[in-house]
């Protein structure tokens, strides 16, 4: 899901990365693309309009933070505003509820109410709760039986009275729960293709009989806008406290999720992500926003990089790179910087587009190897580190011995260092580091070595480098 939205937005940011200032034109170009992307992702047009206006205000108002590039700045604003759309909720059931808590699931036909009942039962049981389920869907033949089957799968008890009156079935379940010590009652209700008065009356009657603390509207994410529209109607007629967005595993455009809170006025409580009984997740706004933007965890990467890199040092280094004065000493410093940033794998995972690139797995930076590289460089004399050209055969032997490695390893490192310096010089000279030339990077410390270089004001385009930004 969210494929098109994330690609679109990332394309916008790609063109923005590397700009030094955030001009009104840039902002407008970016906003136009974001607007289209959101509409295509099926976000309600009113929501889009309000959203775009807020992002524009923010973007124009803020002078570019020293620490962020304009592209990153726009990402940050878009992300913050998306999060704001979801409100500051963390999903789940309402915080206060009487015991037993009653959860009513409502929604249109086939949206996933019965499935979600079972999933929720399972989820609660895993939290150490004792749920009891009941079906009030007496219209559709086999609906009651369907819940029993789901209950078996979830290993959650289902209350099955003789009566075929929906209200009596629900209140019977509540009485049973009180008598037998169940702490939650999950009430599955009937669905309709369209909203009709009969259904609404039935739901209202059930509601007043069992006084649910949670009225969860189950919405099929695949149906997008329609699901949201009816959610508003259910909210007006019966009352809704939260939304469960199902079938997010399908190719739903997903933008509907962004509209839920604005249109219905209630938060998303859970998301259903598959047909299995365990495929229910608490709703985490930050996760869905990151997914929508497809940006991994860009901001925390920026934070980490900033903490780790001394800004002046980075500017200094860039200067050296441009003049082709990058020495083994500088190289060693960069290795230390990478180490300070934390495990390489987690850093790579945070870089948009890199997280799931297969080749990367083969090219995975090896921290042990990095240790050996450091040892080799440390065994050199200061003169050797400043000028690698003087490292002849006998020096290589000495270095290998001193670092507990072999002459071959020393040779390889030096060869790769020279290659790397060439590539680095090329990149700082205006070329852009993309994955293609990242692969050309020497294998030590494997492809990820590119990370060691500083970002810089001269950089024209993105790639991981642009992230380790100076100012
Ligand atoms: N892929 C996927 N399928 C789901 C999900 N949730 C429900 N389904 C499927 O959607 C179909 C309808 O689900 P039900 O739980 O029967 O829907 P309902 O709202 O109870 O339907 P009615 O009782 O007829 O109103 C079933 O085939 C489920 O397996 C989900 O999160 N992902
Ligand atoms: Mg059902």
Short mmCIF file of C-alpha atoms and ligand atoms in Angstrom, two decimals:
data_model
loop_
_atom_site.label_atom_id
_atom_site.label_comp_id
_atom_site.label_asym_id
_atom_site.label_seq_id
_atom_site.Cartn_x
_atom_site.Cartn_y
_atom_site.Cartn_z
CA UNK A 1 0.00 0.00 0.00
CA UNK A 2 0.94 3.64 -0.20
CA UNK A 3 3.34 2.83 -2.99
CA UNK A 4 2.46 5.69 -5.26
CA UNK A 5 2.26 8.22 -2.47
CA UNK A 6 5.68 7.43 -1.14
CA UNK A 7 7.34 7.38 -4.54
CA UNK A 8 5.78 10.67 -5.50
CA UNK A 9 6.76 12.40 -2.33
CA UNK A 10 10.24 11.01 -2.49
CA UNK A 11 10.63 12.27 -6.02
CA UNK A 12 9.69 15.73 -4.84
CA UNK A 13 12.25 15.57 -2.11
CA UNK A 14 14.91 14.24 -4.41
CA UNK A 15 14.74 17.41 -6.44
CA UNK A 16 14.77 19.49 -3.29
CA UNK A 17 17.67 17.83 -1.61
CA UNK A 18 20.81 19.79 -1.95
CA UNK A 19 19.12 23.14 -2.37
CA UNK A 20 20.55 25.71 -0.07
CA UNK A 21 17.44 27.73 0.54
CA UNK A 22 13.75 26.95 0.58
CA UNK A 23 12.29 29.31 -2.00
CA UNK A 24 8.56 29.88 -2.53
CA UNK A 25 8.89 28.26 -5.95
CA UNK A 26 10.40 25.13 -4.46
CA UNK A 27 7.69 24.96 -1.91
CA UNK A 28 4.97 25.34 -4.52
CA UNK A 29 6.45 22.68 -6.78
CA UNK A 30 6.71 20.31 -3.88
CA UNK A 31 3.20 21.11 -2.71
CA UNK A 32 1.74 20.50 -6.16
CA UNK A 33 3.27 17.06 -6.26
CA UNK A 34 2.28 16.25 -2.72
CA UNK A 35 -1.28 17.35 -3.41
CA UNK A 36 -1.51 15.08 -6.45
CA UNK A 37 0.06 12.22 -4.59
CA UNK A 38 -2.38 12.54 -1.73
CA UNK A 39 -5.39 12.75 -4.03
CA UNK A 40 -4.20 9.75 -5.96
CA UNK A 41 -3.75 7.92 -2.71
CA UNK A 42 -7.42 8.54 -2.09
CA UNK A 43 -7.17 11.11 0.65
CA UNK A 44 -10.33 13.16 0.99
CA UNK A 45 -9.98 16.35 -1.06
CA UNK A 46 -11.01 18.63 1.79
CA UNK A 47 -8.40 17.05 3.97
CA UNK A 48 -5.82 17.49 1.23
CA UNK A 49 -6.61 21.15 0.84
CA UNK A 50 -6.36 21.91 4.52
CA UNK A 51 -3.23 19.82 4.75
CA UNK A 52 -1.48 21.58 1.87
CA UNK A 53 -2.35 24.97 3.32
CA UNK A 54 -0.83 24.07 6.65
CA UNK A 55 2.33 22.69 5.08
CA UNK A 56 2.68 25.85 2.98
CA UNK A 57 2.32 28.07 6.04
CA UNK A 58 4.91 26.10 7.90
CA UNK A 59 7.34 25.95 5.01
CA UNK A 60 7.16 29.66 4.28
CA UNK A 61 7.36 30.61 7.89
CA UNK A 62 10.44 28.66 8.72
CA UNK A 63 13.82 29.73 7.64
CA UNK A 64 15.71 26.61 6.82
CA UNK A 65 17.10 25.15 9.98
CA UNK A 66 20.84 25.12 9.94
CA UNK A 67 20.94 21.45 10.52
CA UNK A 68 18.48 20.37 7.83
CA UNK A 69 18.57 20.68 4.07
CA UNK A 70 15.46 22.18 2.46
CA UNK A 71 14.40 18.73 1.36
CA UNK A 72 14.72 17.37 4.84
CA UNK A 73 12.94 20.39 6.16
CA UNK A 74 9.95 19.77 3.91
CA UNK A 75 9.95 16.11 4.86
CA UNK A 76 9.87 17.15 8.47
CA UNK A 77 6.98 19.55 7.98
CA UNK A 78 4.98 17.04 5.94
CA UNK A 79 5.63 14.36 8.51
CA UNK A 80 4.67 16.56 11.43
CA UNK A 81 1.49 17.66 9.69
CA UNK A 82 0.56 14.08 8.80
CA UNK A 83 1.02 13.09 12.39
CA UNK A 84 -1.13 16.02 13.42
CA UNK A 85 -3.87 14.68 11.14
CA UNK A 86 -3.98 11.51 13.18
CA UNK A 87 -4.14 13.40 16.43
CA UNK A 88 -1.92 12.37 19.27
CA UNK A 89 -3.45 8.95 19.75
CA UNK A 90 -1.65 5.72 20.09
CA UNK A 91 -4.49 3.45 19.09
CA UNK A 92 -6.04 0.64 21.09
CA UNK A 93 -9.14 0.54 23.23
CA UNK A 94 -10.40 3.41 25.37
CA UNK A 95 -8.29 3.95 28.45
CA UNK A 96 -11.10 3.82 30.96
CA UNK A 97 -13.89 1.28 30.88
CA UNK A 98 -16.05 -0.52 33.40
CA UNK A 99 -15.56 -4.24 33.97
CA UNK A 100 -16.55 -6.08 31.98
CA UNK A 101 -15.65 -3.82 29.13
CA UNK A 102 -17.99 -4.05 26.17
CA UNK A 103 -16.63 -3.61 22.64
CA UNK A 104 -19.14 -3.24 19.83
CA UNK A 105 -17.97 -3.80 16.27
CA UNK A 106 -19.98 -2.13 13.56
CA UNK A 107 -19.70 -1.41 9.88
CA UNK A 108 -20.82 -2.25 6.38
CA UNK A 109 -21.20 -5.75 4.99
CA UNK A 110 -17.98 -7.62 4.43
CA UNK A 111 -15.80 -4.96 5.99
CA UNK A 112 -14.27 -7.51 8.35
CA UNK A 113 -16.30 -7.24 11.57
CA UNK A 114 -16.46 -10.94 12.33
CA UNK A 115 -12.82 -11.51 11.45
CA UNK A 116 -11.81 -8.51 13.54
CA UNK A 117 -13.87 -9.79 16.49
CA UNK A 118 -11.76 -12.93 16.53
CA UNK A 119 -8.51 -11.03 16.01
CA UNK A 120 -9.37 -8.64 18.81
CA UNK A 121 -10.28 -11.57 21.09
CA UNK A 122 -6.90 -13.11 20.35
CA UNK A 123 -5.13 -9.78 20.86
CA UNK A 124 -6.84 -9.27 24.23
CA UNK A 125 -6.08 -12.83 25.34
CA UNK A 126 -2.44 -12.17 24.57
CA UNK A 127 -2.62 -9.16 26.87
CA UNK A 128 -3.75 -11.48 29.61
CA UNK A 129 -7.44 -10.60 29.29
CA UNK A 130 -10.42 -12.96 29.28
CA UNK A 131 -12.69 -12.00 26.43
CA UNK A 132 -16.06 -13.46 25.56
CA UNK A 133 -17.52 -13.04 22.08
CA UNK A 134 -21.09 -12.97 20.87
CA UNK A 135 -22.66 -12.60 17.44
CA UNK A 136 -25.79 -10.50 17.04
CA UNK A 137 -25.93 -11.13 13.31
CA UNK A 138 -29.12 -13.13 13.12
CA UNK A 139 -29.96 -12.11 9.55
CA UNK A 140 -27.29 -13.76 7.55
CA UNK A 141 -27.45 -17.51 7.69
CA UNK A 142 -24.20 -18.97 8.98
CA UNK A 143 -23.03 -15.66 10.46
CA UNK A 144 -23.33 -17.06 13.97
CA UNK A 145 -21.51 -20.20 12.97
CA UNK A 146 -18.79 -18.10 11.35
CA UNK A 147 -18.05 -16.44 14.69
CA UNK A 148 -17.87 -19.83 16.42
CA UNK A 149 -15.27 -20.95 13.91
CA UNK A 150 -13.33 -17.75 14.36
CA UNK A 151 -13.58 -18.20 18.13
CA UNK A 152 -12.09 -21.66 17.86
CA UNK A 153 -9.22 -20.35 15.79
CA UNK A 154 -8.59 -17.57 18.26
CA UNK A 155 -9.09 -19.88 21.21
CA UNK A 156 -11.59 -17.39 22.60
CA UNK A 157 -14.91 -18.40 24.16
CA UNK A 158 -18.05 -17.62 22.18
CA UNK A 159 -21.40 -17.15 23.95
CA UNK A 160 -24.10 -19.04 22.04
CA UNK A 161 -27.62 -18.63 23.41
CA UNK A 162 -30.79 -20.09 21.88
CA UNK A 163 -32.46 -16.75 21.30
CA UNK A 164 -32.35 -15.09 17.89
CA UNK A 165 -33.01 -11.60 19.21
CA UNK A 166 -29.89 -9.46 18.69
CA UNK A 167 -30.40 -7.33 21.80
CA UNK A 168 -31.09 -10.28 24.09
CA UNK A 169 -28.05 -12.09 22.71
CA UNK A 170 -25.83 -9.11 23.52
CA UNK A 171 -27.18 -8.51 27.01
CA UNK A 172 -27.10 -12.24 27.68
CA UNK A 173 -23.38 -12.22 26.85
CA UNK A 174 -22.80 -9.35 29.24
CA UNK A 175 -24.63 -11.19 32.05
CA UNK A 176 -22.64 -14.33 31.27
CA UNK A 177 -19.40 -12.36 31.42
CA UNK A 178 -20.30 -10.88 34.81
CA UNK A 179 -21.27 -14.30 36.14
CA UNK A 180 -18.27 -16.16 34.83
CA UNK A 181 -15.58 -13.54 35.27
CA UNK A 182 -14.85 -12.55 31.67
CA UNK A 183 -13.42 -9.03 31.60
CA UNK A 184 -14.30 -8.10 28.01
CA UNK A 185 -17.32 -8.75 25.82
CA UNK A 186 -16.86 -8.43 22.07
CA UNK A 187 -20.13 -7.93 20.24
CA UNK A 188 -20.11 -8.72 16.52
CA UNK A 189 -22.99 -7.10 14.66
CA UNK A 190 -24.74 -7.55 11.34
CA UNK A 191 -23.58 -5.64 8.29
CA UNK A 192 -25.53 -4.06 5.47
CA UNK A 193 -24.60 -3.16 1.95
CA UNK A 194 -25.97 0.29 2.61
CA UNK A 195 -26.86 2.17 5.69
CA UNK A 196 -30.52 1.63 6.53
CA UNK A 197 -32.75 2.67 9.37
CA UNK A 198 -33.49 -0.84 10.47
CA UNK A 199 -29.82 -1.58 11.05
CA UNK A 200 -29.26 1.73 12.82
CA UNK A 201 -32.21 1.09 15.13
CA UNK A 202 -30.92 -2.37 15.92
CA UNK A 203 -27.46 -1.02 16.70
CA UNK A 204 -28.90 1.69 18.92
CA UNK A 205 -30.94 -0.88 20.82
CA UNK A 206 -27.89 -3.08 21.36
CA UNK A 207 -25.91 -0.06 22.43
CA UNK A 208 -28.37 1.00 25.10
CA UNK A 209 -28.67 -2.58 26.35
CA UNK A 210 -24.96 -3.21 26.89
CA UNK A 211 -23.45 0.31 27.17
CA UNK A 212 -20.25 -0.31 25.25
CA UNK A 213 -17.21 1.76 26.14
CA UNK A 214 -15.75 1.08 22.71
CA UNK A 215 -17.70 1.36 19.50
CA UNK A 216 -15.31 0.37 16.77
CA UNK A 217 -16.24 1.14 13.21
CA UNK A 218 -14.68 -1.50 10.97
CA UNK A 219 -13.68 0.01 7.63
CA UNK A 220 -12.38 -1.82 4.61
CA UNK A 221 -9.35 0.18 3.51
CA UNK A 222 -9.80 -1.10 -0.04
CA UNK A 223 -13.05 0.80 -0.42
CA UNK A 224 -11.33 4.04 0.47
CA UNK A 225 -13.49 7.13 0.54
CA UNK A 226 -16.78 5.21 0.72
CA UNK A 227 -15.81 3.51 3.92
CA UNK A 228 -15.01 6.85 5.43
CA UNK A 229 -18.28 8.39 4.33
CA UNK A 230 -20.33 5.70 6.00
CA UNK A 231 -18.15 5.94 9.08
CA UNK A 232 -19.39 9.50 9.49
CA UNK A 233 -22.97 8.29 9.19
CA UNK A 234 -22.51 5.53 11.76
CA UNK A 235 -20.91 8.06 14.06
CA UNK A 236 -23.88 10.42 13.82
CA UNK A 237 -26.49 7.70 14.27
CA UNK A 238 -24.91 5.30 16.74
CA UNK A 239 -21.67 6.85 17.89
CA UNK A 240 -18.18 5.63 17.10
CA UNK A 241 -15.17 5.80 19.43
CA UNK A 242 -12.55 4.39 17.09
CA UNK A 243 -11.93 2.95 13.65
CA UNK A 244 -10.44 -0.39 12.69
CA UNK A 245 -8.94 -0.18 9.23
CA UNK A 246 -8.92 -3.65 7.70
CA UNK A 247 -7.27 -5.15 4.62
CA UNK A 248 -4.33 -2.79 4.72
CA UNK A 249 -2.34 -5.76 3.46
CA UNK A 250 -4.08 -5.52 0.10
CA UNK A 251 -3.36 -2.97 -2.56
CA UNK A 252 -5.48 -0.35 -0.87
CA UNK A 253 -4.35 3.10 -1.74
CA UNK A 254 -4.44 3.74 1.96
CA UNK A 255 -4.90 7.45 1.80
CA UNK A 256 -8.31 6.93 3.34
CA UNK A 257 -6.50 6.34 6.60
CA UNK A 258 -5.28 9.92 6.58
CA UNK A 259 -8.82 11.18 6.21
CA UNK A 260 -10.42 9.15 8.96
CA UNK A 261 -9.79 11.47 11.85
CA UNK A 262 -10.55 14.65 9.95
CA UNK A 263 -13.76 13.34 8.41
CA UNK A 264 -15.11 11.08 11.12
CA UNK A 265 -13.55 12.84 14.06
CA UNK A 266 -12.41 9.67 15.79
CA UNK A 267 -8.98 8.05 15.94
CA UNK A 268 -7.87 4.83 14.29
CA UNK A 269 -7.65 2.16 16.98
CA UNK A 270 -6.35 -0.89 15.12
CA UNK A 271 -5.33 -1.96 11.66
CA UNK A 272 -6.01 -5.35 10.13
CA UNK A 273 -3.16 -6.56 8.01
CA UNK A 274 -4.15 -10.03 6.84
CA UNK A 275 -6.57 -12.89 7.07
CA UNK A 276 -4.82 -14.69 9.91
CA UNK A 277 -6.16 -14.43 13.42
CA UNK A 278 -3.02 -12.66 14.59
CA UNK A 279 -3.08 -10.04 11.84
CA UNK A 280 -4.25 -7.16 13.98
CA UNK A 281 -1.98 -4.35 15.05
CA UNK A 282 -2.35 -1.42 17.34
CA UNK A 283 -2.46 1.70 15.27
CA UNK A 284 0.78 3.68 15.37
CA UNK A 285 0.47 7.00 13.53
CA UNK A 286 4.22 7.44 13.27
CA UNK A 287 4.64 4.07 11.61
CA UNK A 288 1.98 4.65 9.03
CA UNK A 289 3.33 8.11 8.27
CA UNK A 290 6.83 6.76 7.80
CA UNK A 291 5.43 4.09 5.56
CA UNK A 292 3.48 6.63 3.55
CA UNK A 293 6.51 8.76 3.08
CA UNK A 294 8.60 5.67 2.46
CA UNK A 295 11.37 7.41 4.23
CA UNK A 296 12.53 4.84 6.69
CA UNK A 297 13.47 6.76 9.71
CA UNK A 298 15.07 9.72 8.02
CA UNK A 299 14.77 12.11 10.87
CA UNK A 300 16.35 9.92 13.46
CA UNK A 301 19.14 9.29 11.00
CA UNK A 302 19.65 13.01 10.64
CA UNK A 303 19.73 13.32 14.39
CA UNK A 304 22.24 10.55 14.78
CA UNK A 305 24.46 11.89 12.07
CA UNK A 306 24.43 15.33 13.59
CA UNK A 307 25.36 14.04 16.97
CA UNK A 308 28.18 12.03 15.58
CA UNK A 309 29.76 14.41 13.15
CA UNK A 310 31.62 17.40 14.27
CA UNK A 311 30.41 20.02 11.87
CA UNK A 312 33.71 21.82 11.35
CA UNK A 313 35.51 18.57 10.93
CA UNK A 314 33.08 17.63 8.22
CA UNK A 315 33.52 20.88 6.33
CA UNK A 316 37.23 20.48 6.62
CA UNK A 317 37.06 17.01 5.25
CA UNK A 318 34.98 18.03 2.32
CA UNK A 319 37.55 20.62 1.41
CA UNK A 320 40.23 17.96 1.49
CA UNK A 321 38.19 15.65 -0.65
CA UNK A 322 37.74 18.29 -3.26
CA UNK A 323 41.43 19.01 -3.36
CA UNK A 324 42.17 15.31 -3.43
CA UNK A 325 44.03 15.59 -0.14
CA UNK A 326 42.09 12.89 1.62
CA UNK A 327 44.56 10.87 3.67
CA UNK A 328 44.51 7.59 5.49
CA UNK A 329 44.26 9.64 8.66
CA UNK A 330 41.02 11.18 7.46
CA UNK A 331 39.84 7.79 6.44
CA UNK A 332 40.42 6.45 9.94
CA UNK A 333 38.57 9.39 11.47
CA UNK A 334 35.62 8.61 9.26
CA UNK A 335 35.59 5.02 10.38
CA UNK A 336 35.38 6.24 13.96
CA UNK A 337 32.48 8.47 13.04
CA UNK A 338 30.59 5.58 11.55
CA UNK A 339 31.19 3.61 14.70
CA UNK A 340 29.82 6.41 16.85
CA UNK A 341 26.65 6.40 14.77
CA UNK A 342 25.86 2.89 15.85
CA UNK A 343 25.51 -0.43 14.11
CA UNK A 344 25.92 0.04 10.38
CA UNK A 345 23.03 -2.18 9.54
CA UNK A 346 20.58 -0.07 11.45
CA UNK A 347 21.92 3.06 9.85
CA UNK A 348 21.55 1.64 6.36
CA UNK A 349 18.04 0.57 7.22
CA UNK A 350 17.16 4.15 8.00
CA UNK A 351 18.16 5.45 4.61
CA UNK A 352 15.18 5.74 2.31
CA UNK A 353 15.34 3.36 -0.57
CA UNK A 354 18.26 1.49 0.87
CA UNK A 355 16.39 -0.35 3.56
CA UNK A 356 15.12 -3.01 1.26
CA UNK A 357 17.69 -3.18 -1.44
CA UNK A 358 18.82 -6.73 -1.83
CA UNK A 359 22.26 -6.08 -3.15
CA UNK A 360 22.95 -4.28 0.03
CA UNK A 361 22.64 -7.47 1.97
CA UNK A 362 25.52 -8.92 0.01
CA UNK A 363 27.46 -5.74 0.35
CA UNK A 364 26.70 -5.44 4.02
CA UNK A 365 29.37 -3.53 5.87
CA UNK A 366 31.23 -5.76 8.19
CA UNK A 367 32.11 -4.20 11.51
CA UNK A 368 34.78 -6.75 12.20
CA UNK A 369 36.40 -5.88 8.94
CA UNK A 370 36.24 -2.25 9.90
CA UNK A 371 38.16 -3.09 13.04
CA UNK A 372 40.92 -4.67 10.95
CA UNK A 373 41.06 -1.65 8.70
CA UNK A 374 41.46 0.56 11.72
CA UNK A 375 44.19 -1.67 13.08
CA UNK A 376 46.10 -1.52 9.82
CA UNK A 377 45.92 2.26 9.64
CA UNK A 378 46.90 2.58 13.27
CA UNK A 379 50.04 0.57 12.62
CA UNK A 380 51.25 3.14 10.14
CA UNK A 381 53.52 6.00 11.05
CA UNK A 382 52.06 9.51 10.96
CA UNK A 383 54.07 10.17 7.81
CA UNK A 384 52.63 7.12 6.12
CA UNK A 385 49.13 8.12 7.07
CA UNK A 386 49.63 11.55 5.60
CA UNK A 387 51.19 10.27 2.41
CA UNK A 388 50.27 6.79 1.34
CA UNK A 389 52.66 6.92 -1.61
CA UNK A 390 55.66 6.28 0.60
CA UNK A 391 54.33 2.95 1.81
CA UNK A 392 56.63 0.55 0.01
CA UNK A 393 57.03 -3.19 0.32
CA UNK A 394 59.04 -3.27 3.53
CA UNK A 395 56.71 -0.77 5.19
CA UNK A 396 53.76 -2.92 4.19
CA UNK A 397 55.36 -5.92 5.82
CA UNK A 398 55.95 -3.97 9.01
CA UNK A 399 52.37 -2.66 9.02
CA UNK A 400 50.94 -6.14 8.51
CA UNK A 401 52.98 -7.46 11.40
CA UNK A 402 52.07 -4.58 13.66
CA UNK A 403 48.36 -4.92 13.00
CA UNK A 404 48.21 -8.68 13.12
CA UNK A 405 47.08 -8.86 9.52
CA UNK A 406 48.71 -9.99 6.29
CA UNK A 407 50.57 -8.09 3.61
CA UNK A 408 47.75 -8.99 1.23
CA UNK A 409 45.25 -7.28 3.48
CA UNK A 410 47.41 -4.19 3.70
CA UNK A 411 47.78 -4.17 -0.06
CA UNK A 412 44.07 -4.52 -0.54
CA UNK A 413 43.30 -1.73 1.87
CA UNK A 414 45.72 0.64 0.20
CA UNK A 415 44.41 -0.18 -3.25
CA UNK A 416 40.85 0.32 -2.11
CA UNK A 417 41.72 3.49 -0.30
CA UNK A 418 43.19 4.98 -3.48
CA UNK A 419 40.12 3.94 -5.47
CA UNK A 420 37.84 5.31 -2.81
CA UNK A 421 39.62 8.61 -2.77
CA UNK A 422 39.11 8.87 -6.52
CA UNK A 423 35.42 8.18 -6.25
CA UNK A 424 35.06 10.58 -3.34
CA UNK A 425 36.82 13.33 -5.22
CA UNK A 426 34.54 12.73 -8.16
CA UNK A 427 31.48 12.95 -5.99
CA UNK A 428 32.45 16.08 -4.15
CA UNK A 429 33.32 17.61 -7.45
CA UNK A 430 29.62 17.75 -8.23
CA UNK A 431 28.94 14.21 -9.27
CA UNK A 432 26.19 12.51 -7.37
CA UNK A 433 26.52 9.41 -5.35
CA UNK A 434 23.80 7.09 -6.38
CA UNK A 435 23.59 3.41 -5.85
CA UNK A 436 25.44 2.72 -9.03
CA UNK A 437 28.58 4.45 -8.04
CA UNK A 438 28.13 3.32 -4.48
CA UNK A 439 28.64 -0.15 -5.79
CA UNK A 440 31.79 1.04 -7.45
CA UNK A 441 33.06 2.04 -4.06
CA UNK A 442 35.77 -0.22 -2.79
CA UNK A 443 34.64 -3.06 -0.74
CA UNK A 444 36.17 -1.80 2.43
CA UNK A 445 34.31 -1.19 4.52
CA UNK A 446 32.13 -2.58 1.78
CA UNK A 447 29.65 -0.54 -0.15
CA UNK A 448 28.54 1.29 2.94
CA UNK A 449 31.87 3.04 3.11
CA UNK A 450 30.21 5.86 1.28
CA UNK A 451 28.54 6.79 4.50
CA UNK A 452 31.79 7.83 5.98
CA UNK A 453 32.02 10.86 3.81
CA UNK A 454 30.55 14.07 5.05
CA UNK A 455 27.62 15.67 3.39
CA UNK A 456 28.05 19.17 2.35
CA UNK A 457 26.71 22.30 0.84
CA UNK A 458 28.15 21.51 -2.54
CA UNK A 459 26.20 18.33 -2.92
CA UNK A 460 23.68 18.59 -5.69
CA UNK A 461 21.56 15.59 -5.10
CA UNK A 462 20.48 13.09 -2.52
CA UNK A 463 21.66 9.62 -1.93
CA UNK A 464 22.74 8.72 1.55
CA UNK A 465 25.34 11.42 1.55
CA UNK A 466 22.94 14.24 1.43
CA UNK A 467 21.64 13.02 4.74
CA UNK A 468 24.80 13.44 6.66
CA UNK A 469 24.44 17.08 6.22
CA UNK A 470 26.52 19.79 7.58
CA UNK A 471 24.76 23.06 7.08
N1 LIG B 1 -6.65 -9.61 3.50
C1 LIG B 1 -7.45 -9.33 4.51
N2 LIG B 1 -8.68 -9.84 4.52
C2 LIG B 1 -9.48 -9.56 5.56
C3 LIG B 1 -9.06 -8.72 6.62
N3 LIG B 1 -10.08 -8.62 7.49
C4 LIG B 1 -11.08 -9.36 6.97
N4 LIG B 1 -10.74 -9.93 5.81
C5 LIG B 1 -11.55 -10.78 4.92
O1 LIG B 1 -12.72 -10.06 4.52
C6 LIG B 1 -13.80 -10.95 4.34
C7 LIG B 1 -15.01 -10.45 5.11
O2 LIG B 1 -14.72 -10.52 6.47
P1 LIG B 1 -15.84 -10.70 7.58
O3 LIG B 1 -15.16 -10.67 8.89
O4 LIG B 1 -16.71 -11.86 7.30
O5 LIG B 1 -16.64 -9.37 7.36
P2 LIG B 1 -17.98 -8.90 8.12
O6 LIG B 1 -17.90 -7.43 8.27
O7 LIG B 1 -18.17 -9.69 9.33
O8 LIG B 1 -19.06 -9.25 7.02
P3 LIG B 1 -20.66 -9.32 7.26
O9 LIG B 1 -20.86 -10.07 8.53
O10 LIG B 1 -21.18 -10.05 6.08
O11 LIG B 1 -21.14 -7.92 7.32
C8 LIG B 1 -13.31 -12.30 4.78
O12 LIG B 1 -12.97 -13.04 3.65
C9 LIG B 1 -12.07 -12.00 5.60
O13 LIG B 1 -11.14 -13.04 5.56
C10 LIG B 1 -7.73 -8.18 6.57
O14 LIG B 1 -7.27 -7.42 7.43
N5 LIG B 1 -6.99 -8.52 5.50
MG1 LIG B 2 -19.82 -10.76 10.01
#
